[in-house]
């Protein structure tokens, strides 16, 4: 039972959303590999620091708070609880990165198109699986992975495949599979934007191709 996805009654003064360390541990318990992410950088007065919007060392970071801490994130990602605890003890403000192509893939679309597709799926009685939104920009549909076979000849590529180096160039529909990652709820990034669940995790992951037809129609404006 995944408890992090629902608001629960709390006493006054307690947090209304789970901390990122709690979220990371709960994802790991589900078998979802995680690693620590950068986080938005703030000055002493709580406002973004000029040229230092991200906790990483890169001046003018193009994705503040929305990337892994380490360039070796693919090897680092794990479901080991003790390792995760140690990461967040060292970096309590770290965001949560979920690595795709191992347990799940993600179909990533503009939020407006995703909302339209979600309504169409609901009307058609199609199980959507977990769905999250990133700020007001993108909607993430978690689907069963195509995997990352040891034999490269068994891998089938797709023109929608996305990676950290190419996703910014793909404006409409992105397919995060192997060699990619996403920022997970309840992470915060950029200038106060957050990632949150629309349909909670813990549900069965649907077939990507079944959802893809709804997403393509929505992105092409059909049925609007």
PDB file of C-alpha atoms in Angstrom:
ATOM      1  CA  UNK A   1       0.000   0.000   0.000  1.00  0.00           C
ATOM      2  CA  UNK A   2       1.542   3.285  -1.094  1.00  0.00           C
ATOM      3  CA  UNK A   3       0.705   5.937   1.466  1.00  0.00           C
ATOM      4  CA  UNK A   4       2.666   8.839   0.036  1.00  0.00           C
ATOM      5  CA  UNK A   5       0.223   9.559  -2.755  1.00  0.00           C
ATOM      6  CA  UNK A   6      -2.727  10.675  -0.628  1.00  0.00           C
ATOM      7  CA  UNK A   7      -3.164  13.567   1.704  1.00  0.00           C
ATOM      8  CA  UNK A   8      -3.898  12.447   5.228  1.00  0.00           C
ATOM      9  CA  UNK A   9      -5.269  14.281   8.185  1.00  0.00           C
ATOM     10  CA  UNK A  10      -2.359  15.808  10.112  1.00  0.00           C
ATOM     11  CA  UNK A  11      -2.049  17.854  13.221  1.00  0.00           C
ATOM     12  CA  UNK A  12      -1.480  21.571  12.839  1.00  0.00           C
ATOM     13  CA  UNK A  13       2.080  22.411  11.923  1.00  0.00           C
ATOM     14  CA  UNK A  14       2.836  19.049  10.298  1.00  0.00           C
ATOM     15  CA  UNK A  15       3.744  18.824   6.612  1.00  0.00           C
ATOM     16  CA  UNK A  16       0.887  18.341   4.174  1.00  0.00           C
ATOM     17  CA  UNK A  17       3.071  16.536   1.642  1.00  0.00           C
ATOM     18  CA  UNK A  18       5.632  13.767   2.140  1.00  0.00           C
ATOM     19  CA  UNK A  19       9.291  14.705   2.337  1.00  0.00           C
ATOM     20  CA  UNK A  20      11.384  13.689  -0.619  1.00  0.00           C
ATOM     21  CA  UNK A  21      13.328  11.161   1.463  1.00  0.00           C
ATOM     22  CA  UNK A  22      10.091   9.435   2.465  1.00  0.00           C
ATOM     23  CA  UNK A  23       8.921   9.448  -1.135  1.00  0.00           C
ATOM     24  CA  UNK A  24      12.223   8.004  -2.375  1.00  0.00           C
ATOM     25  CA  UNK A  25      12.012   5.144   0.139  1.00  0.00           C
ATOM     26  CA  UNK A  26       8.428   4.359  -0.790  1.00  0.00           C
ATOM     27  CA  UNK A  27       9.270   4.287  -4.489  1.00  0.00           C
ATOM     28  CA  UNK A  28      12.149   1.916  -3.702  1.00  0.00           C
ATOM     29  CA  UNK A  29       9.769  -0.352  -1.772  1.00  0.00           C
ATOM     30  CA  UNK A  30       7.702  -0.552  -4.968  1.00  0.00           C
ATOM     31  CA  UNK A  31      10.797  -1.667  -6.861  1.00  0.00           C
ATOM     32  CA  UNK A  32      11.249   1.655  -8.672  1.00  0.00           C
ATOM     33  CA  UNK A  33      14.959   2.642  -8.913  1.00  0.00           C
ATOM     34  CA  UNK A  34      15.684   6.130  -7.567  1.00  0.00           C
ATOM     35  CA  UNK A  35      18.623   8.474  -7.206  1.00  0.00           C
ATOM     36  CA  UNK A  36      18.990  11.958  -5.678  1.00  0.00           C
ATOM     37  CA  UNK A  37      18.310  15.015  -7.778  1.00  0.00           C
ATOM     38  CA  UNK A  38      19.435  18.603  -7.578  1.00  0.00           C
ATOM     39  CA  UNK A  39      17.055  21.110  -6.021  1.00  0.00           C
ATOM     40  CA  UNK A  40      16.256  24.804  -6.517  1.00  0.00           C
ATOM     41  CA  UNK A  41      18.847  27.024  -4.862  1.00  0.00           C
ATOM     42  CA  UNK A  42      17.754  29.868  -2.601  1.00  0.00           C
ATOM     43  CA  UNK A  43      19.636  32.700  -0.986  1.00  0.00           C
ATOM     44  CA  UNK A  44      19.417  33.621   2.689  1.00  0.00           C
ATOM     45  CA  UNK A  45      16.238  35.582   2.044  1.00  0.00           C
ATOM     46  CA  UNK A  46      14.586  32.599   0.334  1.00  0.00           C
ATOM     47  CA  UNK A  47      14.705  34.068  -3.176  1.00  0.00           C
ATOM     48  CA  UNK A  48      16.580  32.543  -6.135  1.00  0.00           C
ATOM     49  CA  UNK A  49      20.225  33.511  -6.311  1.00  0.00           C
ATOM     50  CA  UNK A  50      21.157  35.325  -9.555  1.00  0.00           C
ATOM     51  CA  UNK A  51      22.864  32.822 -11.837  1.00  0.00           C
ATOM     52  CA  UNK A  52      22.503  30.112  -9.182  1.00  0.00           C
ATOM     53  CA  UNK A  53      18.954  28.849  -9.525  1.00  0.00           C
ATOM     54  CA  UNK A  54      20.085  25.238  -9.023  1.00  0.00           C
ATOM     55  CA  UNK A  55      21.970  23.524  -6.219  1.00  0.00           C
ATOM     56  CA  UNK A  56      24.447  22.125  -8.754  1.00  0.00           C
ATOM     57  CA  UNK A  57      27.726  23.889  -9.518  1.00  0.00           C
ATOM     58  CA  UNK A  58      26.692  24.905 -13.015  1.00  0.00           C
ATOM     59  CA  UNK A  59      26.157  28.640 -13.459  1.00  0.00           C
ATOM     60  CA  UNK A  60      23.047  29.215 -15.558  1.00  0.00           C
ATOM     61  CA  UNK A  61      21.835  25.602 -15.168  1.00  0.00           C
ATOM     62  CA  UNK A  62      19.234  25.026 -17.926  1.00  0.00           C
ATOM     63  CA  UNK A  63      17.106  22.726 -15.743  1.00  0.00           C
ATOM     64  CA  UNK A  64      17.268  23.986 -12.131  1.00  0.00           C
ATOM     65  CA  UNK A  65      16.371  21.205  -9.733  1.00  0.00           C
ATOM     66  CA  UNK A  66      15.300  18.881 -12.543  1.00  0.00           C
ATOM     67  CA  UNK A  67      18.334  16.655 -13.051  1.00  0.00           C
ATOM     68  CA  UNK A  68      20.326  14.059 -11.077  1.00  0.00           C
ATOM     69  CA  UNK A  69      23.080  15.107  -8.694  1.00  0.00           C
ATOM     70  CA  UNK A  70      25.573  12.705 -10.246  1.00  0.00           C
ATOM     71  CA  UNK A  71      26.490  12.237 -13.928  1.00  0.00           C
ATOM     72  CA  UNK A  72      26.654   8.500 -13.154  1.00  0.00           C
ATOM     73  CA  UNK A  73      22.958   8.392 -12.259  1.00  0.00           C
ATOM     74  CA  UNK A  74      22.348   5.274 -14.376  1.00  0.00           C
ATOM     75  CA  UNK A  75      24.771   3.212 -12.319  1.00  0.00           C
ATOM     76  CA  UNK A  76      23.783   4.934  -9.087  1.00  0.00           C
ATOM     77  CA  UNK A  77      20.009   4.365  -9.219  1.00  0.00           C
ATOM     78  CA  UNK A  78      18.916   1.760  -6.679  1.00  0.00           C
ATOM     79  CA  UNK A  79      16.097   0.346  -4.587  1.00  0.00           C
ATOM     80  CA  UNK A  80      18.359  -0.260  -1.579  1.00  0.00           C
ATOM     81  CA  UNK A  81      16.791   1.492   1.386  1.00  0.00           C
ATOM     82  CA  UNK A  82      19.987   1.998   3.382  1.00  0.00           C
ATOM     83  CA  UNK A  83      21.748   3.626   0.439  1.00  0.00           C
ATOM     84  CA  UNK A  84      18.778   5.927  -0.104  1.00  0.00           C
ATOM     85  CA  UNK A  85      18.717   6.928   3.573  1.00  0.00           C
ATOM     86  CA  UNK A  86      22.383   7.824   3.409  1.00  0.00           C
ATOM     87  CA  UNK A  87      21.863   9.944   0.294  1.00  0.00           C
ATOM     88  CA  UNK A  88      19.084  11.978   1.886  1.00  0.00           C
ATOM     89  CA  UNK A  89      20.893  12.339   5.203  1.00  0.00           C
ATOM     90  CA  UNK A  90      23.689  13.996   3.222  1.00  0.00           C
ATOM     91  CA  UNK A  91      21.284  15.974   0.974  1.00  0.00           C
ATOM     92  CA  UNK A  92      17.950  16.413   2.797  1.00  0.00           C
ATOM     93  CA  UNK A  93      16.645  18.859   0.186  1.00  0.00           C
ATOM     94  CA  UNK A  94      17.400  16.585  -2.766  1.00  0.00           C
ATOM     95  CA  UNK A  95      14.672  15.989  -5.309  1.00  0.00           C
ATOM     96  CA  UNK A  96      13.721  12.468  -6.380  1.00  0.00           C
ATOM     97  CA  UNK A  97      14.795  11.115  -9.755  1.00  0.00           C
ATOM     98  CA  UNK A  98      13.084   8.018 -11.164  1.00  0.00           C
ATOM     99  CA  UNK A  99      15.043   6.089 -13.781  1.00  0.00           C
ATOM    100  CA  UNK A 100      12.976   4.798 -16.688  1.00  0.00           C
ATOM    101  CA  UNK A 101      13.362   1.721 -18.869  1.00  0.00           C
ATOM    102  CA  UNK A 102      13.784  -0.748 -16.004  1.00  0.00           C
ATOM    103  CA  UNK A 103      10.397  -1.144 -14.329  1.00  0.00           C
ATOM    104  CA  UNK A 104       8.360   1.408 -16.256  1.00  0.00           C
ATOM    105  CA  UNK A 105       8.538   3.805 -19.189  1.00  0.00           C
ATOM    106  CA  UNK A 106       6.882   7.211 -19.277  1.00  0.00           C
ATOM    107  CA  UNK A 107       4.873   8.870 -22.019  1.00  0.00           C
ATOM    108  CA  UNK A 108       5.424  12.595 -21.537  1.00  0.00           C
ATOM    109  CA  UNK A 109       3.065  15.098 -23.197  1.00  0.00           C
ATOM    110  CA  UNK A 110       2.042  18.752 -22.815  1.00  0.00           C
ATOM    111  CA  UNK A 111      -0.264  19.040 -19.806  1.00  0.00           C
ATOM    112  CA  UNK A 112      -3.213  20.390 -21.810  1.00  0.00           C
ATOM    113  CA  UNK A 113      -3.046  17.508 -24.280  1.00  0.00           C
ATOM    114  CA  UNK A 114      -2.512  15.050 -21.431  1.00  0.00           C
ATOM    115  CA  UNK A 115      -5.611  16.289 -19.646  1.00  0.00           C
ATOM    116  CA  UNK A 116      -7.647  15.865 -22.814  1.00  0.00           C
ATOM    117  CA  UNK A 117      -6.282  12.345 -23.312  1.00  0.00           C
ATOM    118  CA  UNK A 118      -6.934  11.464 -19.668  1.00  0.00           C
ATOM    119  CA  UNK A 119     -10.582  12.502 -20.020  1.00  0.00           C
ATOM    120  CA  UNK A 120     -10.920  10.410 -23.193  1.00  0.00           C
ATOM    121  CA  UNK A 121      -9.382   7.357 -21.513  1.00  0.00           C
ATOM    122  CA  UNK A 122     -11.711   7.726 -18.535  1.00  0.00           C
ATOM    123  CA  UNK A 123     -14.744   8.017 -20.809  1.00  0.00           C
ATOM    124  CA  UNK A 124     -13.634   4.891 -22.701  1.00  0.00           C
ATOM    125  CA  UNK A 125     -13.017   2.946 -19.499  1.00  0.00           C
ATOM    126  CA  UNK A 126      -9.316   2.524 -20.247  1.00  0.00           C
ATOM    127  CA  UNK A 127      -7.126   2.095 -17.127  1.00  0.00           C
ATOM    128  CA  UNK A 128      -4.579   4.905 -17.141  1.00  0.00           C
ATOM    129  CA  UNK A 129      -2.162   3.663 -14.491  1.00  0.00           C
ATOM    130  CA  UNK A 130      -0.145   6.239 -12.527  1.00  0.00           C
ATOM    131  CA  UNK A 131      -0.183   9.782 -13.927  1.00  0.00           C
ATOM    132  CA  UNK A 132       1.750  12.817 -12.682  1.00  0.00           C
ATOM    133  CA  UNK A 133       2.054  16.449 -13.740  1.00  0.00           C
ATOM    134  CA  UNK A 134       5.131  18.653 -13.778  1.00  0.00           C
ATOM    135  CA  UNK A 135       4.088  22.179 -12.970  1.00  0.00           C
ATOM    136  CA  UNK A 136       1.644  23.434 -15.585  1.00  0.00           C
ATOM    137  CA  UNK A 137       3.712  22.185 -18.515  1.00  0.00           C
ATOM    138  CA  UNK A 138       3.948  18.406 -18.804  1.00  0.00           C
ATOM    139  CA  UNK A 139       1.900  15.330 -17.903  1.00  0.00           C
ATOM    140  CA  UNK A 140       3.601  11.969 -17.311  1.00  0.00           C
ATOM    141  CA  UNK A 141       1.865   8.648 -18.004  1.00  0.00           C
ATOM    142  CA  UNK A 142       3.614   5.670 -16.359  1.00  0.00           C
ATOM    143  CA  UNK A 143       3.407   2.561 -18.563  1.00  0.00           C
ATOM    144  CA  UNK A 144       4.870  -0.944 -18.722  1.00  0.00           C
ATOM    145  CA  UNK A 145       8.449  -0.779 -19.925  1.00  0.00           C
ATOM    146  CA  UNK A 146       9.862  -2.120 -23.149  1.00  0.00           C
ATOM    147  CA  UNK A 147      12.894  -2.982 -21.032  1.00  0.00           C
ATOM    148  CA  UNK A 148      16.609  -2.862 -21.718  1.00  0.00           C
ATOM    149  CA  UNK A 149      17.614  -6.319 -23.018  1.00  0.00           C
ATOM    150  CA  UNK A 150      21.205  -7.454 -22.684  1.00  0.00           C
ATOM    151  CA  UNK A 151      21.135  -8.435 -26.346  1.00  0.00           C
ATOM    152  CA  UNK A 152      21.014  -5.191 -28.330  1.00  0.00           C
ATOM    153  CA  UNK A 153      19.440  -7.061 -31.263  1.00  0.00           C
ATOM    154  CA  UNK A 154      16.312  -7.496 -29.135  1.00  0.00           C
ATOM    155  CA  UNK A 155      15.904  -3.755 -28.611  1.00  0.00           C
ATOM    156  CA  UNK A 156      13.413  -1.933 -30.809  1.00  0.00           C
ATOM    157  CA  UNK A 157      13.774   1.797 -31.027  1.00  0.00           C
ATOM    158  CA  UNK A 158      11.078   4.369 -31.592  1.00  0.00           C
ATOM    159  CA  UNK A 159      11.125   7.868 -33.051  1.00  0.00           C
ATOM    160  CA  UNK A 160       9.567   9.129 -29.821  1.00  0.00           C
ATOM    161  CA  UNK A 161      12.400   7.827 -27.619  1.00  0.00           C
ATOM    162  CA  UNK A 162      13.653  10.523 -25.292  1.00  0.00           C
ATOM    163  CA  UNK A 163      16.860  11.042 -23.352  1.00  0.00           C
ATOM    164  CA  UNK A 164      18.108  13.868 -21.135  1.00  0.00           C
ATOM    165  CA  UNK A 165      20.050  15.253 -24.107  1.00  0.00           C
ATOM    166  CA  UNK A 166      17.138  15.234 -26.556  1.00  0.00           C
ATOM    167  CA  UNK A 167      13.938  15.733 -24.525  1.00  0.00           C
ATOM    168  CA  UNK A 168      14.171  19.520 -24.599  1.00  0.00           C
ATOM    169  CA  UNK A 169      14.210  19.348 -28.391  1.00  0.00           C
ATOM    170  CA  UNK A 170      11.037  17.248 -28.564  1.00  0.00           C
ATOM    171  CA  UNK A 171       8.185  19.625 -27.918  1.00  0.00           C
ATOM    172  CA  UNK A 172       5.116  17.377 -28.093  1.00  0.00           C
ATOM    173  CA  UNK A 173       5.257  13.664 -27.262  1.00  0.00           C
ATOM    174  CA  UNK A 174       8.276  12.066 -25.563  1.00  0.00           C
ATOM    175  CA  UNK A 175       8.803   8.413 -24.632  1.00  0.00           C
ATOM    176  CA  UNK A 176      11.185   8.033 -21.698  1.00  0.00           C
ATOM    177  CA  UNK A 177      12.603   4.521 -21.757  1.00  0.00           C
ATOM    178  CA  UNK A 178      16.142   3.294 -21.178  1.00  0.00           C
ATOM    179  CA  UNK A 179      18.823   5.961 -20.759  1.00  0.00           C
ATOM    180  CA  UNK A 180      16.320   8.496 -19.442  1.00  0.00           C
ATOM    181  CA  UNK A 181      14.747   9.703 -16.202  1.00  0.00           C
ATOM    182  CA  UNK A 182      12.013  11.962 -14.841  1.00  0.00           C
ATOM    183  CA  UNK A 183      11.545  14.132 -11.775  1.00  0.00           C
ATOM    184  CA  UNK A 184       9.143  12.440  -9.344  1.00  0.00           C
ATOM    185  CA  UNK A 185       6.529  13.753  -6.900  1.00  0.00           C
ATOM    186  CA  UNK A 186       6.837  15.596  -4.536  1.00  0.00           C
ATOM    187  CA  UNK A 187       9.925  17.252  -6.049  1.00  0.00           C
ATOM    188  CA  UNK A 188      10.087  20.990  -6.710  1.00  0.00           C
ATOM    189  CA  UNK A 189      12.024  22.601  -9.511  1.00  0.00           C
ATOM    190  CA  UNK A 190      12.638  25.856 -11.321  1.00  0.00           C
ATOM    191  CA  UNK A 191      10.853  28.874  -9.884  1.00  0.00           C
ATOM    192  CA  UNK A 192       8.497  27.212  -7.408  1.00  0.00           C
ATOM    193  CA  UNK A 193       7.029  24.549  -9.696  1.00  0.00           C
ATOM    194  CA  UNK A 194       6.268  21.087  -8.360  1.00  0.00           C
ATOM    195  CA  UNK A 195       5.598  17.528  -9.482  1.00  0.00           C
ATOM    196  CA  UNK A 196       2.443  15.899  -8.145  1.00  0.00           C
ATOM    197  CA  UNK A 197       0.236  12.877  -8.730  1.00  0.00           C
ATOM    198  CA  UNK A 198      -3.004  13.077 -10.693  1.00  0.00           C
ATOM    199  CA  UNK A 199      -3.574   9.312 -10.592  1.00  0.00           C
ATOM    200  CA  UNK A 200      -1.596   7.680  -7.754  1.00  0.00           C
ATOM    201  CA  UNK A 201       1.278   5.259  -8.057  1.00  0.00           C
ATOM    202  CA  UNK A 202       0.830   1.690  -6.929  1.00  0.00           C
ATOM    203  CA  UNK A 203      -1.626   0.784  -9.692  1.00  0.00           C
ATOM    204  CA  UNK A 204      -0.898  -1.708 -12.510  1.00  0.00           C
ATOM    205  CA  UNK A 205       1.171  -0.235 -15.328  1.00  0.00           C
ATOM    206  CA  UNK A 206      -0.809  -0.166 -18.603  1.00  0.00           C
ATOM    207  CA  UNK A 207       0.424  -1.131 -22.041  1.00  0.00           C
ATOM    208  CA  UNK A 208       2.142   1.847 -23.644  1.00  0.00           C
ATOM    209  CA  UNK A 209       0.651   1.305 -27.100  1.00  0.00           C
ATOM    210  CA  UNK A 210      -2.901   1.285 -25.700  1.00  0.00           C
ATOM    211  CA  UNK A 211      -2.392   4.724 -24.159  1.00  0.00           C
ATOM    212  CA  UNK A 212      -0.371   6.012 -27.069  1.00  0.00           C
ATOM    213  CA  UNK A 213      -3.346   6.117 -29.410  1.00  0.00           C
ATOM    214  CA  UNK A 214      -5.232   8.432 -27.029  1.00  0.00           C
ATOM    215  CA  UNK A 215      -2.174  10.622 -26.485  1.00  0.00           C
ATOM    216  CA  UNK A 216      -1.429  10.968 -30.185  1.00  0.00           C
ATOM    217  CA  UNK A 217      -5.048  11.921 -30.903  1.00  0.00           C
ATOM    218  CA  UNK A 218      -4.979  14.511 -28.104  1.00  0.00           C
ATOM    219  CA  UNK A 219      -1.669  15.980 -29.254  1.00  0.00           C
ATOM    220  CA  UNK A 220      -3.007  16.232 -32.812  1.00  0.00           C
ATOM    221  CA  UNK A 221      -6.130  17.968 -31.555  1.00  0.00           C
ATOM    222  CA  UNK A 222      -8.581  15.223 -32.519  1.00  0.00           C
ATOM    223  CA  UNK A 223     -11.794  15.142 -30.603  1.00  0.00           C
ATOM    224  CA  UNK A 224     -11.303  18.669 -29.249  1.00  0.00           C
TER     225      UNK A 224
END
